[in-house]
Coordinates of N, CA and C in Angstrom, one line a residue:
Chain A
G1 N 10.7 19.3 15.6 CA 12.2 18.5 15.5 C 11.9 18.3 14.8
E2 N 12.9 18.2 14.4 CA 13.2 17.9 12.4 C 12.5 16.3 12.8
S3 N 12.4 15.0 11.8 CA 11.9 14.1 12.2 C 12.4 13.6 11.0
V4 N 12.9 13.0 10.8 CA 13.5 11.6 10.3 C 13.6 11.2 9.2
G5 N 13.6 11.2 8.0 CA 12.4 10.4 6.9 C 13.5 9.2 7.0
L6 N 12.5 7.4 6.1 CA 13.6 6.4 6.2 C 14.2 6.8 4.6
H7 N 15.5 6.6 5.0 CA 16.3 6.3 3.9 C 16.3 5.3 2.5
L8 N 15.1 5.7 1.7 CA 15.2 4.5 0.8 C 16.1 4.2 0.1
P9 N 16.7 2.9 0.1 CA 17.3 2.3 -1.4 C 17.0 3.3 -2.2
T10 N 17.7 3.5 -3.2 CA 17.6 3.4 -4.5 C 18.3 2.9 -5.6
L11 N 18.1 2.9 -6.7 CA 19.0 1.9 -8.0 C 18.3 3.2 -9.1
S12 N 19.9 2.9 -9.5 CA 19.5 4.6 -11.2 C 20.2 2.9 -11.6
V13 N 19.0 3.2 -13.1 CA 20.0 2.9 -14.1 C 19.4 3.2 -15.9
Q14 N 20.4 3.1 -16.2 CA 20.7 3.2 -17.7 C 19.0 2.8 -18.3
E15 N 18.5 3.5 -19.4 CA 17.4 3.0 -20.3 C 17.7 2.2 -21.2
G16 N 16.4 1.5 -20.8 CA 16.8 -0.5 -21.9 C 17.3 -1.4 -21.0
D17 N 17.9 -1.0 -20.2 CA 18.7 -1.5 -19.6 C 17.4 -2.6 -18.4
N18 N 17.7 -4.0 -17.9 CA 17.4 -4.0 -17.0 C 17.2 -4.2 -15.2
S19 N 16.4 -3.9 -14.4 CA 16.5 -3.2 -13.2 C 16.2 -4.7 -13.0
I20 N 17.5 -4.5 -11.4 CA 16.3 -6.3 -10.5 C 16.5 -5.4 -9.3
I21 N 15.8 -4.7 -8.3 CA 14.9 -4.7 -7.2 C 14.3 -5.8 -5.8
N22 N 15.1 -5.9 -4.7 CA 14.8 -6.4 -4.0 C 14.2 -6.7 -2.4
C23 N 14.3 -7.7 -2.0 CA 13.4 -6.8 -1.0 C 13.5 -8.4 0.1
A24 N 13.6 -8.0 1.4 CA 14.0 -9.1 2.8 C 12.4 -9.0 3.2
Y25 N 12.2 -10.1 3.6 CA 10.7 -10.7 3.8 C 10.7 -11.3 5.8
S26 N 9.4 -10.5 6.1 CA 9.9 -11.2 7.7 C 9.4 -12.3 8.3
N27 N 8.2 -12.3 7.9 CA 7.3 -13.4 8.8 C 7.7 -15.2 7.6
S28 N 8.2 -16.1 7.9 CA 8.3 -16.8 7.3 C 7.0 -17.8 6.5
A29 N 6.1 -17.2 7.2 CA 4.2 -18.4 7.5 C 3.9 -17.5 6.6
S30 N 4.4 -15.9 6.0 CA 3.5 -15.8 5.1 C 4.1 -16.7 3.8
D31 N 2.8 -16.4 3.0 CA 2.7 -17.3 1.9 C 2.0 -16.3 0.5
Y32 N 1.9 -15.5 0.6 CA 1.9 -14.7 -0.6 C 2.3 -13.4 -0.6
F33 N 2.8 -12.9 -1.2 CA 3.6 -11.5 -2.0 C 3.2 -10.8 -3.1
I34 N 3.3 -9.4 -3.7 CA 2.9 -8.5 -3.6 C 3.8 -7.7 -4.3
W35 N 4.2 -7.2 -5.5 CA 5.0 -5.9 -5.6 C 4.1 -5.0 -5.5
Y36 N 4.4 -3.5 -6.0 CA 3.8 -1.8 -5.9 C 4.1 -1.3 -6.6
K37 N 4.0 -0.3 -7.5 CA 4.3 0.9 -8.8 C 4.4 2.3 -7.4
Q38 N 4.7 3.3 -6.7 CA 4.7 3.9 -6.6 C 4.9 5.5 -7.0
E39 N 4.2 6.7 -8.2 CA 4.7 7.3 -8.9 C 4.5 8.9 -8.0
S40 N 5.3 9.3 -8.5 CA 5.1 10.4 -7.4 C 3.6 11.4 -7.0
G41 N 3.2 11.5 -5.9 CA 1.8 11.9 -6.2 C 0.2 11.5 -6.1
K42 N 1.2 10.0 -6.6 CA -0.3 8.8 -6.6 C 0.2 7.8 -6.0
G43 N -0.6 6.8 -5.9 CA -0.7 6.0 -5.3 C -0.6 4.8 -5.5
P44 N -0.4 3.9 -4.3 CA 0.8 2.3 -5.0 C 0.1 1.7 -6.4
Q45 N 1.3 1.1 -6.8 CA -0.6 0.4 -8.1 C 0.5 -0.7 -8.0
F46 N -0.6 -1.7 -8.1 CA 0.0 -2.7 -7.8 C 0.2 -3.9 -9.6
I47 N 1.5 -5.0 -9.4 CA 2.4 -4.9 -10.4 C 2.2 -6.7 -10.8
I48 N 2.7 -7.7 -10.0 CA 2.3 -8.8 -10.0 C 2.4 -9.5 -8.5
D49 N 2.1 -10.3 -8.4 CA 2.3 -11.1 -7.3 C 2.3 -12.6 -7.5
I50 N 2.8 -13.2 -6.4 CA 3.6 -14.7 -6.5 C 2.7 -15.2 -5.0
R51 N 2.5 -16.4 -5.4 CA 2.3 -17.1 -4.1 C 3.3 -18.0 -3.8
S52 N 3.6 -18.7 -2.4 CA 4.7 -19.7 -1.4 C 5.1 -20.6 -2.4
N53 N 4.3 -21.4 -3.1 CA 4.2 -22.2 -4.0 C 4.4 -21.9 -5.1
M54 N 5.7 -21.1 -5.4 CA 6.2 -20.7 -7.1 C 7.7 -19.9 -6.1
D55 N 8.6 -20.2 -6.8 CA 9.3 -19.7 -6.6 C 9.4 -18.7 -8.3
K56 N 8.5 -18.4 -9.7 CA 9.5 -17.7 -10.3 C 7.8 -17.2 -11.0
R57 N 7.7 -16.0 -11.5 CA 6.3 -15.5 -11.6 C 6.4 -14.7 -13.0
Q58 N 5.4 -14.5 -14.3 CA 6.3 -13.5 -15.2 C 4.9 -12.8 -15.8
G59 N 5.3 -11.3 -16.0 CA 4.3 -10.6 -16.1 C 5.0 -9.9 -18.1
Q60 N 3.9 -8.6 -18.0 CA 4.5 -8.3 -19.1 C 5.7 -6.7 -18.3
R61 N 7.0 -7.8 -18.8 CA 8.4 -7.0 -19.0 C 9.0 -7.1 -17.9
V62 N 7.5 -8.2 -16.6 CA 8.4 -7.5 -14.7 C 8.3 -9.9 -14.9
T63 N 9.2 -9.6 -13.2 CA 9.5 -11.1 -13.4 C 9.7 -10.5 -11.6
V64 N 8.6 -11.8 -10.8 CA 9.4 -11.2 -9.4 C 10.2 -13.0 -9.3
L65 N 10.9 -13.0 -8.2 CA 11.0 -14.3 -7.7 C 11.3 -14.3 -6.6
L66 N 11.2 -15.4 -5.6 CA 10.8 -15.9 -4.4 C 12.1 -17.4 -4.1
N67 N 12.6 -16.7 -2.6 CA 13.0 -17.6 -2.4 C 12.8 -17.1 -1.0
K68 N 12.1 -18.7 -1.1 CA 11.3 -19.1 0.8 C 12.9 -19.5 1.6
T69 N 14.1 -19.7 1.1 CA 14.1 -20.1 1.9 C 15.2 -19.3 3.3
V70 N 15.4 -18.1 2.4 CA 16.3 -17.1 3.0 C 15.1 -15.5 2.3
K71 N 13.9 -15.8 2.9 CA 13.5 -14.8 3.1 C 13.7 -13.7 1.9
H72 N 13.2 -14.4 1.2 CA 13.6 -12.8 -0.2 C 12.9 -12.6 -1.5
L73 N 13.3 -11.3 -1.3 CA 11.5 -11.5 -3.0 C 12.8 -10.7 -3.9
S74 N 12.9 -10.7 -5.6 CA 12.9 -9.8 -6.2 C 12.3 -9.2 -7.7
L75 N 12.2 -8.2 -8.3 CA 12.1 -8.2 -9.1 C 12.0 -7.9 -10.1
Q76 N 12.0 -8.3 -11.6 CA 12.8 -7.9 -12.4 C 12.3 -7.2 -13.6
I77 N 12.7 -6.3 -14.2 CA 12.0 -5.0 -14.9 C 12.8 -5.1 -16.1
A78 N 12.4 -6.2 -17.1 CA 13.5 -6.0 -18.3 C 13.4 -4.4 -19.2
A79 N 13.7 -3.8 -20.3 CA 14.7 -2.9 -20.8 C 13.5 -2.1 -19.8
T80 N 14.0 -1.4 -18.8 CA 13.9 0.1 -17.9 C 13.2 1.2 -19.3
Q81 N 12.4 1.2 -18.9 CA 12.2 2.9 -19.6 C 11.7 4.1 -18.3
P82 N 11.9 5.7 -19.1 CA 11.9 6.0 -17.8 C 10.7 5.9 -16.8
G83 N 9.1 5.9 -17.8 CA 8.0 5.9 -16.8 C 8.0 4.7 -15.9
D84 N 9.5 4.0 -16.0 CA 9.8 3.2 -14.8 C 9.9 3.8 -13.0
S85 N 10.2 5.4 -13.4 CA 11.0 5.6 -12.6 C 9.3 5.9 -11.1
A86 N 10.5 5.4 -9.8 CA 8.7 5.3 -9.4 C 10.0 5.1 -8.1
V87 N 9.4 4.5 -7.2 CA 9.0 4.2 -5.6 C 8.1 2.6 -5.8
Y88 N 9.2 1.3 -5.6 CA 9.1 0.0 -5.4 C 8.2 -0.2 -4.0
F89 N 7.6 -1.1 -3.6 CA 7.4 -1.9 -3.0 C 6.7 -3.3 -2.0
C90 N 7.3 -4.1 -1.3 CA 7.2 -5.6 -1.7 C 6.2 -5.5 -0.5
A91 N 5.6 -6.5 -0.7 CA 4.4 -6.4 0.2 C 4.2 -7.7 1.2
E92 N 3.7 -8.2 1.9 CA 3.6 -9.3 2.3 C 2.2 -9.5 3.0
N93 N 0.9 -10.9 2.8 CA 0.2 -10.7 3.6 C 0.3 -11.5 4.3
Q94 N -0.9 -11.2 5.4 CA -0.4 -11.9 7.3 C -0.8 -11.8 7.4
G95 N -2.5 -12.5 7.2 CA -3.6 -13.2 7.8 C -4.6 -11.8 7.4
G96 N -4.4 -10.5 6.1 CA -5.3 -10.2 5.3 C -5.2 -8.7 5.2
K97 N -3.7 -9.2 6.4 CA -3.2 -7.4 6.6 C -1.7 -7.3 5.9
L98 N -1.6 -6.4 4.9 CA -0.6 -6.5 4.0 C 0.6 -5.2 4.2
I99 N 1.7 -6.2 4.8 CA 3.0 -5.7 5.4 C 4.0 -4.8 4.5
F100 N 4.0 -4.2 4.5 CA 4.9 -3.3 3.0 C 6.3 -2.9 3.6
G101 N 6.8 -3.4 1.9 CA 8.5 -3.0 2.4 C 8.9 -1.5 2.5
Q102 N 10.2 -1.1 3.3 CA 10.4 0.5 2.6 C 10.0 0.7 2.0
G103 N 10.8 -0.2 0.4 CA 10.9 1.1 -0.4 C 11.4 0.7 -1.2
T104 N 12.1 1.0 -2.7 CA 13.4 1.4 -3.7 C 12.9 2.2 -4.3
E105 N 13.6 3.1 -4.4 CA 14.1 4.2 -5.5 C 13.8 4.0 -6.7
L106 N 13.7 4.3 -8.2 CA 14.2 3.2 -9.5 C 14.2 4.9 -9.9
S107 N 15.6 5.4 -10.5 CA 15.4 5.7 -11.2 C 15.9 5.8 -12.4
V108 N 15.4 6.5 -14.0 CA 15.9 5.5 -14.8 C 16.7 6.5 -15.7
K109 N 17.5 6.6 -16.3 CA 18.8 8.0 -16.8 C 18.5 7.2 -18.5
P110 N 17.5 8.6 -19.1 CA 17.7 8.7 -20.9 C 18.8 8.2 -21.5
Chain B
K1 N -14.1 2.2 -15.8 CA -14.5 1.8 -14.6 C -14.0 3.2 -14.0
A2 N -15.0 3.7 -13.2 CA -14.0 4.5 -12.3 C -12.7 4.3 -11.0
G3 N -12.3 4.7 -11.2 CA -10.9 4.5 -9.5 C -11.7 4.7 -8.6
V4 N -10.3 4.2 -7.1 CA -11.4 4.5 -5.7 C -10.9 6.3 -5.7
T5 N -12.1 6.8 -5.0 CA -12.1 8.2 -4.8 C -11.7 8.3 -3.3
Q6 N -10.9 9.4 -2.8 CA -10.6 9.9 -1.8 C -10.8 11.3 -1.6
T7 N -12.0 11.9 -0.4 CA -12.0 12.7 -0.5 C -11.7 13.2 1.6
P8 N -11.4 15.0 1.3 CA -10.6 15.6 0.6 C -8.8 15.6 0.0
R9 N -8.4 16.1 -0.6 CA -7.1 15.3 -1.2 C -6.1 16.4 -0.5
Y10 N -6.7 17.2 0.2 CA -5.2 17.9 1.1 C -6.2 18.6 2.5
L11 N -6.1 18.4 3.1 CA -6.2 19.1 4.7 C -5.7 19.6 5.2
I12 N -5.9 20.7 6.7 CA -4.8 21.3 7.4 C -5.6 21.4 8.9
K13 N -5.0 20.7 10.0 CA -6.0 20.8 10.4 C -4.7 21.5 12.3
T14 N -5.5 21.6 13.3 CA -4.4 22.1 14.7 C -4.6 20.7 15.7
R15 N -3.6 20.4 16.0 CA -3.7 19.4 17.3 C -5.3 19.8 18.0
G16 N -5.0 18.7 18.6 CA -7.0 18.5 19.4 C -8.0 18.4 18.6
Q17 N -8.0 18.4 16.9 CA -9.2 18.7 16.5 C -9.5 16.9 15.8
Q18 N -10.4 16.7 14.9 CA -10.7 15.9 14.7 C -10.9 15.9 13.0
V19 N -10.6 15.0 13.0 CA -11.0 14.6 10.9 C -11.4 13.9 10.5
T20 N -12.5 13.9 10.0 CA -13.2 12.3 9.1 C -12.7 12.6 7.4
L21 N -11.9 11.4 7.1 CA -11.8 11.7 6.0 C -12.7 10.5 4.7
S22 N -13.6 10.4 3.8 CA -13.4 9.5 2.6 C -13.1 9.0 1.7
C23 N -13.6 7.6 1.1 CA -13.5 7.2 0.4 C -14.9 5.7 -0.7
S24 N -14.2 6.3 -1.8 CA -15.8 5.5 -2.9 C -14.5 4.6 -3.6
P25 N -15.2 3.4 -3.1 CA -14.0 1.5 -3.8 C -14.7 2.2 -5.1
I26 N -14.0 1.4 -6.1 CA -14.2 0.4 -7.2 C -15.6 0.2 -7.0
S27 N -16.6 -0.1 -7.6 CA -18.1 -0.5 -7.6 C -17.6 -2.3 -8.1
G28 N -18.5 -2.2 -7.3 CA -18.7 -3.7 -7.3 C -17.1 -4.1 -5.7
H29 N -16.4 -3.7 -5.7 CA -15.6 -4.1 -4.0 C -15.7 -3.9 -3.4
R30 N -15.7 -5.3 -2.1 CA -16.6 -5.3 -0.6 C -15.8 -4.9 0.2
S31 N -14.7 -4.8 -0.1 CA -13.5 -4.6 0.7 C -13.0 -3.4 0.7
V32 N -13.0 -2.5 1.6 CA -11.8 -1.2 1.5 C -11.1 -2.1 2.9
S33 N -9.8 -1.0 2.2 CA -8.3 -1.3 3.6 C -8.4 0.6 4.1
W34 N -7.8 0.7 5.0 CA -6.7 2.5 4.7 C -5.4 2.1 5.8
Y35 N -4.7 2.7 4.8 CA -2.9 2.8 4.9 C -2.9 4.0 5.7
Q36 N -1.9 4.5 6.2 CA -0.8 5.2 6.1 C 0.1 5.6 5.7
Q37 N 1.0 6.5 5.6 CA 2.4 6.2 4.4 C 2.9 8.0 5.2
T38 N 4.2 7.9 5.9 CA 5.2 9.0 6.4 C 6.4 8.6 6.1
P39 N 7.1 9.9 5.6 CA 8.2 9.3 5.3 C 9.3 8.7 6.1
G40 N 9.0 8.4 7.3 CA 9.3 8.2 9.2 C 9.0 6.9 9.4
Q41 N 7.9 6.4 8.7 CA 7.5 4.6 8.6 C 7.0 4.1 8.2
G42 N 7.5 4.4 6.6 CA 6.3 3.9 5.2 C 4.9 3.9 5.8
L43 N 4.3 3.8 4.4 CA 2.9 2.3 4.9 C 2.8 1.4 5.4
Q44 N 1.5 1.9 6.5 CA 0.8 1.5 7.2 C 0.0 0.8 7.9
F45 N -0.2 -0.2 7.9 CA -1.4 -1.0 7.8 C -2.9 0.2 9.2
L46 N -3.7 1.1 8.5 CA -4.8 1.2 9.9 C -5.8 -0.4 9.7
F47 N -6.4 -0.7 8.9 CA -7.9 -1.0 9.2 C -8.5 -1.7 7.7
E48 N -9.1 -3.0 7.9 CA -9.6 -2.9 6.7 C -11.1 -3.7 7.1
Y49 N -12.3 -2.5 6.3 CA -13.6 -3.4 6.0 C -14.2 -4.3 4.8
F50 N -14.9 -5.0 5.7 CA -15.7 -5.7 4.4 C -16.9 -6.2 4.5
S51 N -17.8 -5.7 4.1 CA -19.7 -5.4 4.0 C -19.8 -5.5 5.6
E52 N -18.9 -3.9 5.8 CA -20.0 -3.1 7.0 C -18.9 -3.5 8.7
T53 N -18.1 -4.5 8.8 CA -17.4 -5.2 9.5 C -16.4 -4.7 9.4
Q54 N -15.3 -4.4 10.5 CA -13.7 -4.4 10.2 C -13.3 -5.4 10.7
R55 N -12.3 -5.7 9.5 CA -12.1 -7.7 9.4 C -11.3 -7.7 9.7
N56 N -9.3 -6.3 10.5 CA -9.0 -6.3 11.1 C -8.5 -5.3 10.7
K57 N -7.0 -5.7 11.8 CA -7.1 -3.7 12.1 C -5.9 -4.2 12.6
G58 N -5.0 -2.8 12.3 CA -3.2 -2.6 12.7 C -3.3 -1.9 14.1
N59 N -1.9 -1.9 14.4 CA -0.8 -1.2 15.8 C -1.2 0.0 16.2
F60 N -1.8 0.8 15.7 CA -2.8 2.1 15.8 C -3.8 2.4 17.4
P61 N -3.3 3.4 17.9 CA -4.2 4.0 18.4 C -5.6 4.4 18.8
G62 N -6.9 3.3 19.6 CA -7.8 3.5 19.4 C -8.7 5.7 19.0
R63 N -7.5 6.5 18.5 CA -8.0 7.6 18.4 C -8.2 7.8 16.1
F64 N -8.0 6.2 16.2 CA -7.8 5.5 14.6 C -9.8 4.8 14.3
S65 N -10.2 5.0 14.3 CA -11.0 4.3 13.8 C -12.0 4.6 12.6
G66 N -12.6 3.8 11.7 CA -13.1 3.5 10.9 C -14.1 3.2 10.6
R67 N -15.8 3.3 9.4 CA -17.2 2.3 9.7 C -17.3 2.6 7.9
Q68 N -17.0 0.9 7.2 CA -17.7 1.2 6.5 C -19.5 1.6 6.0
F69 N -20.2 1.5 4.7 CA -21.5 1.9 4.3 C -22.4 0.9 3.6
S70 N -23.2 1.1 4.1 CA -24.1 -0.6 3.3 C -23.1 -0.3 1.4
N71 N -22.7 0.8 1.2 CA -23.1 0.4 -0.6 C -21.5 1.0 -0.4
S72 N -20.6 -0.1 0.4 CA -19.2 0.4 0.5 C -18.1 1.2 0.6
R73 N -18.4 2.4 1.2 CA -18.5 3.9 0.9 C -17.6 3.5 2.5
S74 N -16.1 4.0 2.6 CA -16.1 3.9 4.1 C -15.1 6.0 4.5
E75 N -15.6 6.0 5.9 CA -14.4 6.7 6.4 C -14.1 6.6 7.5
M76 N -12.8 7.2 7.6 CA -12.0 6.9 8.6 C -11.8 8.8 10.0
N77 N -11.9 7.9 10.7 CA -11.9 9.5 11.6 C -10.3 9.2 13.0
V78 N -9.8 10.3 12.6 CA -8.7 10.6 13.7 C -8.8 11.7 14.2
S79 N -9.3 11.0 15.6 CA -10.0 12.5 17.0 C -8.2 12.5 17.6
T80 N -8.6 13.9 18.4 CA -7.8 14.6 19.0 C -6.2 14.2 18.7
L81 N -6.0 15.2 17.3 CA -5.0 15.1 16.2 C -4.2 15.4 17.3
E82 N -2.6 14.8 17.1 CA -1.2 14.8 16.9 C -0.3 15.8 16.3
L83 N 0.4 16.1 15.9 CA 1.2 16.8 14.9 C 2.0 15.2 14.7
G84 N 1.9 14.5 15.1 CA 2.7 13.0 14.0 C 1.4 12.1 13.7
D85 N 0.4 12.8 13.4 CA 0.0 12.5 12.7 C -0.4 12.2 11.0
S86 N 0.3 13.5 10.9 CA 0.8 14.4 9.6 C 1.1 13.3 8.5
A87 N 0.6 12.7 7.9 CA 0.8 12.0 6.9 C -0.2 11.7 5.9
L88 N 0.1 10.7 5.1 CA -0.7 10.2 3.2 C -1.4 9.0 4.2
Y89 N -2.9 9.4 4.2 CA -3.3 8.7 4.3 C -4.9 7.8 2.9
L90 N -3.9 6.7 2.6 CA -4.3 5.9 1.3 C -5.3 4.7 1.7
C91 N -6.4 5.0 0.5 CA -6.9 4.0 0.6 C -7.3 3.1 -0.5
A92 N -7.4 1.6 0.4 CA -8.0 0.9 -1.4 C -8.6 -0.3 -1.4
S93 N -9.2 0.0 -2.3 CA -10.5 -1.3 -2.6 C -10.0 -2.8 -3.1
S94 N -10.8 -3.8 -2.7 CA -10.6 -4.7 -3.4 C -11.6 -5.4 -2.9
F95 N -11.7 -6.7 -4.6 CA -13.1 -7.8 -3.9 C -13.1 -8.3 -3.1
P96 N -11.8 -9.5 -2.6 CA -11.8 -10.6 -2.1 C -12.8 -10.8 -1.1
L97 N -13.0 -12.3 -1.2 CA -14.3 -12.8 0.2 C -13.6 -13.9 0.8
H98 N -11.6 -13.6 0.8 CA -11.1 -13.7 1.9 C -9.9 -12.7 1.9
P99 N -9.7 -13.2 3.9 CA -8.3 -12.0 3.7 C -7.0 -12.9 3.6
E100 N -6.9 -14.1 3.0 CA -5.9 -14.4 2.9 C -5.4 -14.6 1.0
R101 N -6.7 -14.0 0.5 CA -6.5 -13.6 -0.9 C -6.2 -11.9 -1.4
T102 N -6.7 -11.2 -0.1 CA -5.7 -9.6 -0.9 C -4.7 -10.0 -0.9
G103 N -4.4 -9.0 -2.3 CA -3.3 -9.0 -2.7 C -3.6 -7.7 -3.8
E104 N -4.1 -7.5 -4.4 CA -4.2 -6.6 -5.2 C -4.6 -5.7 -5.3
L105 N -4.5 -5.1 -4.5 CA -5.8 -3.7 -4.2 C -5.6 -2.2 -5.7
F106 N -6.7 -1.9 -5.2 CA -6.6 -0.3 -6.3 C -6.8 0.2 -5.1
F107 N -5.9 1.5 -5.3 CA -5.5 2.4 -4.6 C -6.1 3.5 -4.7
G108 N -6.7 4.5 -4.2 CA -7.1 5.9 -4.2 C -5.4 6.9 -3.9
E109 N -5.4 7.8 -5.1 CA -4.5 9.2 -4.8 C -4.0 9.7 -3.0
G110 N -5.0 9.1 -1.8 CA -5.1 9.7 -1.0 C -5.3 11.2 -0.6
S111 N -5.5 11.2 1.5 CA -6.1 12.1 2.0 C -4.0 13.0 2.2
R112 N -3.6 14.1 1.4 CA -2.4 14.2 3.0 C -2.9 15.5 3.6
L113 N -3.0 15.0 5.1 CA -3.6 15.7 6.1 C -2.0 16.3 7.2
T114 N -2.2 17.1 7.3 CA -1.2 18.4 7.8 C -1.7 18.7 8.6
V115 N -1.0 17.8 10.1 CA -1.0 18.8 11.5 C -0.6 19.5 11.8
L116 N -1.0 20.9 12.6 CA -0.1 22.2 12.8 C 0.0 22.2 14.5

């Protein structure tokens, strides 16, 4: 029969705008969180990570925010570019295993 | 520095057959993890090897197995293939000595398996 795939949340932004991608994690005991970017036909690529003793961490054009109270992560991308178009995954380290979220597809309109 | 290399990139098998996938990690990386990616289930952890020992295992049946060699290269094997095993199998390498510090994984481009 026909397989049903995950319906990925999608986010469409205009080039130059800021993007915010959200993620809810499952395990309140997780203390290490990571964001990955996956372009079509490629493996996931590490973007940025954050440990639970931090609320915010900044990288080049990216910022990750962690709200442990509601078990929520967000990835902010400043001045979004066409090359940012990809699927973005959050992941949490559970005892050495990375548990990935379902992903969000970011589409950047020129 | 060369990235993670996976072979073969594409393969087609029939139900009941077995398959072996290969992964060469980045030089110096001692940890190799395997993930299955499907449209229905997303990215799911299969297992992790460190210094030739399986250090972590996901919730997959025993048909899925792996091993790591002394040069850190890894293979995974799926026996008695089922239609649902059709997926992109991703290998990732990293250096960390402690699993709790596993975060920055370097992924290969994957081996796309189709089971007919």
